XYZ file of C-alpha atoms in Angstrom:
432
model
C 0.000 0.000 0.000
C 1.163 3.377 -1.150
C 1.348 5.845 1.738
C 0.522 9.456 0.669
C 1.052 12.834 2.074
C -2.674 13.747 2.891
C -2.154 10.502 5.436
C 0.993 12.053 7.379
C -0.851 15.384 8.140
C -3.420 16.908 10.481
C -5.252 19.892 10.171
C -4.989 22.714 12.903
C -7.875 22.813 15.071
C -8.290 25.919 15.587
C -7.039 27.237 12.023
C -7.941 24.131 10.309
C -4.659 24.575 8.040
C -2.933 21.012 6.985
C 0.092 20.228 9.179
C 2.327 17.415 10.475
C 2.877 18.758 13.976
C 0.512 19.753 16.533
C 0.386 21.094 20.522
C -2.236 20.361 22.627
C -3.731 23.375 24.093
C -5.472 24.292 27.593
C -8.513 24.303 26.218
C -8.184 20.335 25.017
C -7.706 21.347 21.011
C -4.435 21.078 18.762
C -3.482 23.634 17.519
C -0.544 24.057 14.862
C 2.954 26.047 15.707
C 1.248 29.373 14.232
C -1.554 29.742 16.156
C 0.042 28.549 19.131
C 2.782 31.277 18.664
C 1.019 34.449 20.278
C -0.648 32.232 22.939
C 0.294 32.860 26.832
C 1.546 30.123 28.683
C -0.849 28.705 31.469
C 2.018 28.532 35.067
C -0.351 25.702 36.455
C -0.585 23.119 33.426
C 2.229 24.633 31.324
C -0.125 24.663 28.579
C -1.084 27.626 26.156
C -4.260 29.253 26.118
C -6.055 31.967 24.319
C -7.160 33.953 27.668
C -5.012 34.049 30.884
C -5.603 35.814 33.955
C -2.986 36.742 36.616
C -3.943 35.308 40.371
C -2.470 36.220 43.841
C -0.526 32.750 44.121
C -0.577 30.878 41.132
C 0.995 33.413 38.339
C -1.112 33.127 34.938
C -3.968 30.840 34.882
C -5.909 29.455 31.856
C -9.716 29.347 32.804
C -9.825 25.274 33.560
C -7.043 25.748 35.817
C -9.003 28.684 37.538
C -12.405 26.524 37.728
C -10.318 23.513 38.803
C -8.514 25.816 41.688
C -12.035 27.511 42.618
C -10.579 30.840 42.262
C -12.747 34.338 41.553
C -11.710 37.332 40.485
C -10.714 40.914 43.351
C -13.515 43.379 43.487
C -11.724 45.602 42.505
C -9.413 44.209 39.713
C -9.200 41.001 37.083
C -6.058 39.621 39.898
C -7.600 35.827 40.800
C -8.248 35.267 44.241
C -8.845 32.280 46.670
C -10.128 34.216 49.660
C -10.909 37.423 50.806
C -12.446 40.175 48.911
C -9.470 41.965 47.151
C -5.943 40.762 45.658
C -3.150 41.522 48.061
C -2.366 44.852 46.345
C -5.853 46.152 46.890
C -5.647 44.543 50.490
C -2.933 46.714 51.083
C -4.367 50.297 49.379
C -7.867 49.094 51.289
C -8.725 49.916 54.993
C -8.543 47.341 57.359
C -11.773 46.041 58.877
C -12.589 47.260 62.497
C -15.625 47.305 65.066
C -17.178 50.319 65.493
C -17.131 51.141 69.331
C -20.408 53.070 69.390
C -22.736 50.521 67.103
C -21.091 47.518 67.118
C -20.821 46.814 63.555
C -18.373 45.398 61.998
C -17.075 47.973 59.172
C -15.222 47.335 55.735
C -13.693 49.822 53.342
C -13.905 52.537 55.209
C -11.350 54.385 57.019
C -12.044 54.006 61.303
C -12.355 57.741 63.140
C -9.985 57.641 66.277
C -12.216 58.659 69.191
C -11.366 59.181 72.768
C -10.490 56.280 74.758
C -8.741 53.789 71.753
C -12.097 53.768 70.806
C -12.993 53.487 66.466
C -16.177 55.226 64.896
C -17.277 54.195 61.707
C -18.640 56.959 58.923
C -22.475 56.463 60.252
C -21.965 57.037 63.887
C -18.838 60.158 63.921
C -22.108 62.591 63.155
C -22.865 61.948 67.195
C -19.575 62.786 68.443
C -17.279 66.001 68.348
C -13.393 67.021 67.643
C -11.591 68.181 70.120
C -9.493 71.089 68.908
C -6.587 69.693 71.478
C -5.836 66.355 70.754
C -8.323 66.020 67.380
C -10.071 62.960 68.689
C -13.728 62.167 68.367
C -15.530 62.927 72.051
C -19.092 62.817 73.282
C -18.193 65.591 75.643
C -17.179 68.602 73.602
C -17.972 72.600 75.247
C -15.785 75.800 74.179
C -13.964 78.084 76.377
C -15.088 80.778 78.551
C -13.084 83.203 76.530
C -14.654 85.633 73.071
C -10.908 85.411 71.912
C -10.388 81.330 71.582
C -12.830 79.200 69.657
C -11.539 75.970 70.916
C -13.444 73.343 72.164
C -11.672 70.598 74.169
C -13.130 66.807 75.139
C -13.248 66.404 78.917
C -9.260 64.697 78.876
C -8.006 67.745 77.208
C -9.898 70.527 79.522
C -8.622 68.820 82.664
C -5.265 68.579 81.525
C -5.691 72.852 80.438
C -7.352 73.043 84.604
C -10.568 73.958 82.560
C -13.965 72.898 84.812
C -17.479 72.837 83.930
C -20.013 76.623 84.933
C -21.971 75.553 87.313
C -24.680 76.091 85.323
C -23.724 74.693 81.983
C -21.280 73.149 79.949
C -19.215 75.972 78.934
C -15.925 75.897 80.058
C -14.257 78.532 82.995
C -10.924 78.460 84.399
C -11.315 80.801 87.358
C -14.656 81.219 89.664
C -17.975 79.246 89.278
C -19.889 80.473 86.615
C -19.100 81.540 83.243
C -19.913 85.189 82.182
C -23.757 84.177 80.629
C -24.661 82.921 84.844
C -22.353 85.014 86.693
C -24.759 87.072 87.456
C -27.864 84.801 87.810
C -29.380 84.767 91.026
C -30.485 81.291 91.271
C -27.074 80.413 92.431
C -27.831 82.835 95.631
C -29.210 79.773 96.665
C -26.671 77.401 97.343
C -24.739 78.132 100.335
C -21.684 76.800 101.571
C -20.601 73.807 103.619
C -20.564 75.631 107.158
C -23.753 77.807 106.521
C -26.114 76.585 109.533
C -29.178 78.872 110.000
C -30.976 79.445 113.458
C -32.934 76.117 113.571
C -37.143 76.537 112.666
C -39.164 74.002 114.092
C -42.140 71.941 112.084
C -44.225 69.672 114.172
C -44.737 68.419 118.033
C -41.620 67.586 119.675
C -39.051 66.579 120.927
C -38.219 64.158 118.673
C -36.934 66.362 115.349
C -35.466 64.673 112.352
C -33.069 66.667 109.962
C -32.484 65.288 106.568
C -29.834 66.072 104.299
C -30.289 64.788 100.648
C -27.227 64.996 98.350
C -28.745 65.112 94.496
C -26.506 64.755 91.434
C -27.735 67.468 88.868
C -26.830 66.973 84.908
C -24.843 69.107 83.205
C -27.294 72.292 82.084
C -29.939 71.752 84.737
C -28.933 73.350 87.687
C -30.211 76.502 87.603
C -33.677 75.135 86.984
C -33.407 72.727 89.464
C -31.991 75.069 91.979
C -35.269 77.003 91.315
C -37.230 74.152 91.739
C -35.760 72.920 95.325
C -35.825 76.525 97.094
C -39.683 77.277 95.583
C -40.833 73.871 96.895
C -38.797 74.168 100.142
C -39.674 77.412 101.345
C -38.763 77.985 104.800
C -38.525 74.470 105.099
C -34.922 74.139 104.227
C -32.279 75.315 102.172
C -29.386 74.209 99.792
C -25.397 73.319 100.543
C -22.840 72.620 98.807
C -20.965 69.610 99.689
C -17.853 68.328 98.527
C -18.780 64.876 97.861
C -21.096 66.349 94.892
C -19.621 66.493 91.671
C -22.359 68.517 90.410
C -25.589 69.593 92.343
C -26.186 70.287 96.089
C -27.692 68.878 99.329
C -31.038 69.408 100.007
C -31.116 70.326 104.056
C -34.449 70.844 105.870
C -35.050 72.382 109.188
C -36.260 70.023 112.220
C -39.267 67.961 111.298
C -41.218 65.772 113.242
C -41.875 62.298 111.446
C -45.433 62.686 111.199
C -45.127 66.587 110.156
C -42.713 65.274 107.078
C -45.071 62.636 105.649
C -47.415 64.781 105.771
C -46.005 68.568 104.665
C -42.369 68.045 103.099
C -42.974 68.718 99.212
C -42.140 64.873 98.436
C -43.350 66.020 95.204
C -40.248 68.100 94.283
C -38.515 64.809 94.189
C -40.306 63.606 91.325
C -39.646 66.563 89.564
C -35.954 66.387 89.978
C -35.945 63.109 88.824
C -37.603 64.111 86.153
C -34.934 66.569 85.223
C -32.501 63.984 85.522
C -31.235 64.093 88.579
C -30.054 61.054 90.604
C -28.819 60.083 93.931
C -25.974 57.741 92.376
C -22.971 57.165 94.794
C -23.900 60.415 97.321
C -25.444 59.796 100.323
C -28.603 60.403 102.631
C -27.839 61.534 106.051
C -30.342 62.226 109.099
C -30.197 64.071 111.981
C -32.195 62.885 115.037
C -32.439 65.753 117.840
C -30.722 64.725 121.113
C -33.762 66.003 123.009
C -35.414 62.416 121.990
C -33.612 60.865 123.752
C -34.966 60.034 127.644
C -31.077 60.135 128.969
C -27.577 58.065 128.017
C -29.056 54.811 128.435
C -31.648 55.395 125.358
C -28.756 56.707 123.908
C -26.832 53.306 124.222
C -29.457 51.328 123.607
C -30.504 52.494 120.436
C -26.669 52.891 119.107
C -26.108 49.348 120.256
C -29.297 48.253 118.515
C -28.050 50.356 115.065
C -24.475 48.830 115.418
C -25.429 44.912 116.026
C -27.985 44.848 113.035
C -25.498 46.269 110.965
C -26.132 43.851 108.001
C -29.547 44.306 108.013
C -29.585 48.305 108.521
C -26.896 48.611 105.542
C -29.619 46.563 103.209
C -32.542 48.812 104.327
C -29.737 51.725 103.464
C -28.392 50.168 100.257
C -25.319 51.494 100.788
C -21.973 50.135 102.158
C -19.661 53.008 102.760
C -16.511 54.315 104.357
C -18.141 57.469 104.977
C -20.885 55.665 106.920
C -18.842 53.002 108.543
C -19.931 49.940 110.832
C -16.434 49.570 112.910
C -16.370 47.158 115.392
C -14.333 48.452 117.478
C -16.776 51.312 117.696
C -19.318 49.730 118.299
C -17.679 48.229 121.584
C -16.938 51.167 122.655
C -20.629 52.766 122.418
C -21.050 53.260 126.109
C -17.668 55.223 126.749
C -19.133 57.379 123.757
C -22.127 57.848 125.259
C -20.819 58.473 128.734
C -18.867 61.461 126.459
C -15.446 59.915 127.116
C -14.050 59.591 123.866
C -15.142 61.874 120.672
C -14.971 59.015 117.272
C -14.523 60.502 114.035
C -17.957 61.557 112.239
C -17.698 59.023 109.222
C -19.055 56.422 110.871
C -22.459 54.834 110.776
C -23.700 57.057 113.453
C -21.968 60.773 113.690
C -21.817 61.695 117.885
C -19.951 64.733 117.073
C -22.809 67.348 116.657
C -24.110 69.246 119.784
C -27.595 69.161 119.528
C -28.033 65.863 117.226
C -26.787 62.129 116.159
C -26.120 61.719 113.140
C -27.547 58.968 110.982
C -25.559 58.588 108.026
C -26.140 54.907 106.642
C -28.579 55.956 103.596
C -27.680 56.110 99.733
C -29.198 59.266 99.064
C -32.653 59.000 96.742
C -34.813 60.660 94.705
C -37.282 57.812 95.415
C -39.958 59.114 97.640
C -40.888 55.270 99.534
C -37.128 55.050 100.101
C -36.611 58.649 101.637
C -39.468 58.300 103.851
C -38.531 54.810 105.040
C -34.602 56.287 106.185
C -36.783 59.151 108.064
C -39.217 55.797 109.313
C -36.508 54.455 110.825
C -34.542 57.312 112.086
C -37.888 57.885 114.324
C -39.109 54.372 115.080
C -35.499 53.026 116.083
C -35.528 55.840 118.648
C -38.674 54.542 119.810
C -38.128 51.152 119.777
C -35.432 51.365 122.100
C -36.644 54.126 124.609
C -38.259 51.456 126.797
C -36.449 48.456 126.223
C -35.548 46.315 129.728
C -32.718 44.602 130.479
C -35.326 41.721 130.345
C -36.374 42.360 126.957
C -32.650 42.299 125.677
C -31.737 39.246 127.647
C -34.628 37.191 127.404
C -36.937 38.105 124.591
C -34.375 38.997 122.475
C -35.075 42.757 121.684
C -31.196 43.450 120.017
C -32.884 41.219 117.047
C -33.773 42.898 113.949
C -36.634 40.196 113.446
C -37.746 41.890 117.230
C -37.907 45.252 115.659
C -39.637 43.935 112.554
C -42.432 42.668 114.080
C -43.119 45.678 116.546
C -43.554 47.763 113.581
C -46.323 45.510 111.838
C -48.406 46.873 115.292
C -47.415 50.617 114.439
C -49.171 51.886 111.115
C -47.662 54.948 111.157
C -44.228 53.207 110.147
C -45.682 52.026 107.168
C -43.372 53.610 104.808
C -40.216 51.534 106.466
C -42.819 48.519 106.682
C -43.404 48.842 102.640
C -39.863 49.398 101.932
C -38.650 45.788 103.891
C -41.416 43.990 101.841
C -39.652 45.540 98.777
C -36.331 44.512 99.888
C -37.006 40.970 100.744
C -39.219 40.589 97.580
C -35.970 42.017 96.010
C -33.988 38.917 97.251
C-alpha cells in the first residue's frame, strides 16, 4: 500500500490549516505552531491558552485551571483570588476592617475615626460625636472656652489637663470662679450656700423628737439653675441648699427640724419627682439624718438604740443600700458605744452614726434618693429606732431577744404609722 502525504498530516484545530505537527492546548484542542505562537503560557498546566488571567498565588492561569482551583476574580481588579475580597495589592491600598465602638458593627472599606479612649467610629456614627481642637479625637463631651478670643473646644481629657472645669450652670468651660460670664450674674445660684452655713434652727411639728435630713442630688450638666429654682420654691422655709464636697455637680437638700409625722405629711415629696424628672439622681452620694438629742430620755436610750443600730449592721446597711466608708460599721466602735455615750471619747464623724454634733446624732447609713418610699422609710426608721429602744428592759434584751432585727420587725407591723419603712422591707425581701 502506497502511503501518501494527505495521510501524514493533520489539520490545525483551531485554524484548520494542513500540518504534520501539533500542541495540545489548555482548552483540550491542537493547535498548529502558528496559532500557538502568540498564545500565553498557562504557570499551572504549562499549557497555552487563548485567555489568561494573573492570580495572587498561582501566576497566569488558563480558565480550567481557575475553575479547577475555585478561584474568583478581586472586586476591585481582574487579579484571581482564593479568599478574601481583594488581591493583596488592593488589600494593602484598602482599609482594614474594624468594630465600630459606638454601634457595634463590623465595618469594611472605610477608614475608622480615632475617638477618645482607643475607641474606632465608623462613617455612620462620627455625626454623634465632636473634635476636640486639642488632641483632634472624636468625644461625646465637647464645650468651648469661657473666653470671646479662643474658639476651641476641648473633650473632657483635654480641659482637665488645660485646669478647665465645667459653669456651674452649663457646659461651657471657665478656668477661674464658678460660673461663666452668661450665669455670673444669675441669682439662682444665691441659693446654694456653703458647707458651714447653719441657720438658726425653725421648728415643724410636736416635739421633741426632730429629724433633719440632708439629701445629696446629682444634677446633669445644664440643669442646675432650673433645678436650683425648683428645690428653694418647693422648700420654702422648710430648708435650704449646701454645697458639699462629695457632689460632683448639684447640692444637698437640708431641711429644718421635722417631726416624722409633720414630714409625711407637709415636706414637698413632690419636688422629688420633679428632679428626677430633670434627671437628677442620687448615684454614689449619700442620705444623712439628723435625730435631735432632746429624743432621747437620757444616756441609756442613747446606748441602747446605738447598740441596737451597730449589732444589726447587716440588716440596717440593706434597708440603706449602701456600704460606705463614709458611713462606717467599725467594730471596734461599736464596743466602745457606752464610753461614747458616757462622752469619754469623741470618734470621728464618718461612721455609721456621727456623735460629734451638739444638739443631734447623726444617721448617716442611707444612699441618698430621689425615690420618695425610700426617703421616707430612712426618716421611718430614724424615728421608730428611737422609739423602739426608749423602753427596752434589760429583760427584753436578755430574754426576749429585743437586740434582734426580726424583734424590731415585728413591733412595727403593730405601728401603722411606720408604714413607709414597713413597705420598703417587703420591697427589699421581695428584692432577694
Amino acid at each position: 500500500m502506497t502511503i501518501t502525504h494527505n495521510h501524514l498530516t493533520s489539520r490545525c484545530g483551531l485554524c484548520t490549516s494542513p500540518v504534520t505537527a501539533l500542541r495540545l492546548t489548555a482548552g483540550g484542542q491542537r493547535a498548529c505552531a502558528t496559532c500557538v505562537a502568540p498564545m500565553q503560557v498557562c504557570d499551572y498546566c504549562d499549557l497555552p491558552t487563548a485567555a489568561a488571567a494573573p492570580a495572587d498565588d498561582y501566576g497566569d492561569l488558563c480558565v480550567v485551571c481557575t475553575n479547577t482551583l475555585g478561584l474568583y476574580p478581586c472586586d476591585e481588579c481582574p487579579t484571581l483570588i482564593g479568599h478574601g475580597d481583594t488581591c493583596t495589592v488592593h488589600s494593602a491600598l484598602r482599609p482594614p476592617a474594624f468594630t465600630c465602638d459606638h454601634c457595634r458593627t463590623r465595618r469594611t472599606g472605610e477608614t475608622a475615626s480615632l475617638a477618645t479612649q482607643e475607641r474606632e467610629l465608623c462613617n455612620a456614627c462620627v455625626g454623634y460625636f465632636h473634635v476636640c481642637e486639642d488632641c483632634n479625637l472624636f468625644d461625646e463631651y465637647s464645650t468651648a472656652v469661657d473666653s470671646s478670643d479662643s474658639p476651641q473646644a476641648f473633650c473632657y481629657s483635654c480641659a482637665r489637663d488645660h485646669d478647665y472645669y465645667e459653669c456651674l450652670s452649663c457646659e461651657r468651660l471657665i478656668d477661674q470662679g464658678d460660673y461663666c460670664v452668661n450665669h455670673i450674674d444669675h441669682a439662682a445660684y444665691d441659693a446654694i450656700h456653703d458647707y458651714y452655713f447653719k441657720p438658726e434652727p425653725i421648728f415643724h411639728g410636736t416635739g421633741p423628737r426632730y429629724l433633719g435630713m440632708e439629701l445629696e442630688i446629682n444634677v446633669p450638666r445644664g440643669q442646675l439653675a432650673e433645678c436650683i429654682d425648683d428645690a428653694t420654691g418647693a422648700l420654702g422655709e422648710l430648708g435650704y441648699l449646701k454645697q458639699d464636697e462629695s457632689i460632683a455637680r448639684g447640692f444637698e437638700l437640708v431641711t429644718h427640724p421635722m417631726s416624722y409625722r409633720w414630714a409625711l405629711e407637709s415636706f414637698p415629696w413632690h419636688l422629688l419627682d420633679n428632679l428626677q424628672a430633670k434627671g437628677c439622681t442620687g448615684d454614689d452620694i449619700g442620705l444623712h439624718v439628723h435625730i435631735s438629742r432632746a429624743a432621747f430620755v437620757n444616756s441609756f436610750h442613747v446606748y441602747r438604740w446605738m447598740k441596737f443600730v451597730y449589732r444589726n449592721a447587716s440588716d440596717v446597711q440593706t434597708l440603706a443600700r449602701r456600704q460606705s466608708s463614709y458611713a462606717a460599721f467599725d467594730d471596734h466602735e461599736r464596743v466602745m458605744v457606752k464610753e461614747t455615750c458616757k462622752g469619754e471619747r469623741i470618734p470621728q464623724r464618718t461612721l455609721a452614726i456621727n456623735t460629734q454634733p451638739e444638739d443631734t446624732l447623726e444617721l448617716r447609713v442611707f444612699a441618698s434618693s430621689l425615690d420618695i418610699g425610700q426617703v421616707q422609710a430612712a426618716l421611718a426608721f430614724a424615728d421608730a429606732s428611737v422609739s423602739y429602744t426608749r423602753d427596752l428592759t434589760i429583760s427584753d434584751l436578755a430574754q426576749r431577744g429585743a437586740w434582734n432585727w426580726d424583734s424590731f420587725t415585728r413591733w412595727l407591723l403593730t405601728r401603722p404609722k411606720y408604714s413607709p419603712l414597713t413597705r420598703e422591707l417587703e420591697n427589699l425581701a421581695c428584692a432577694c
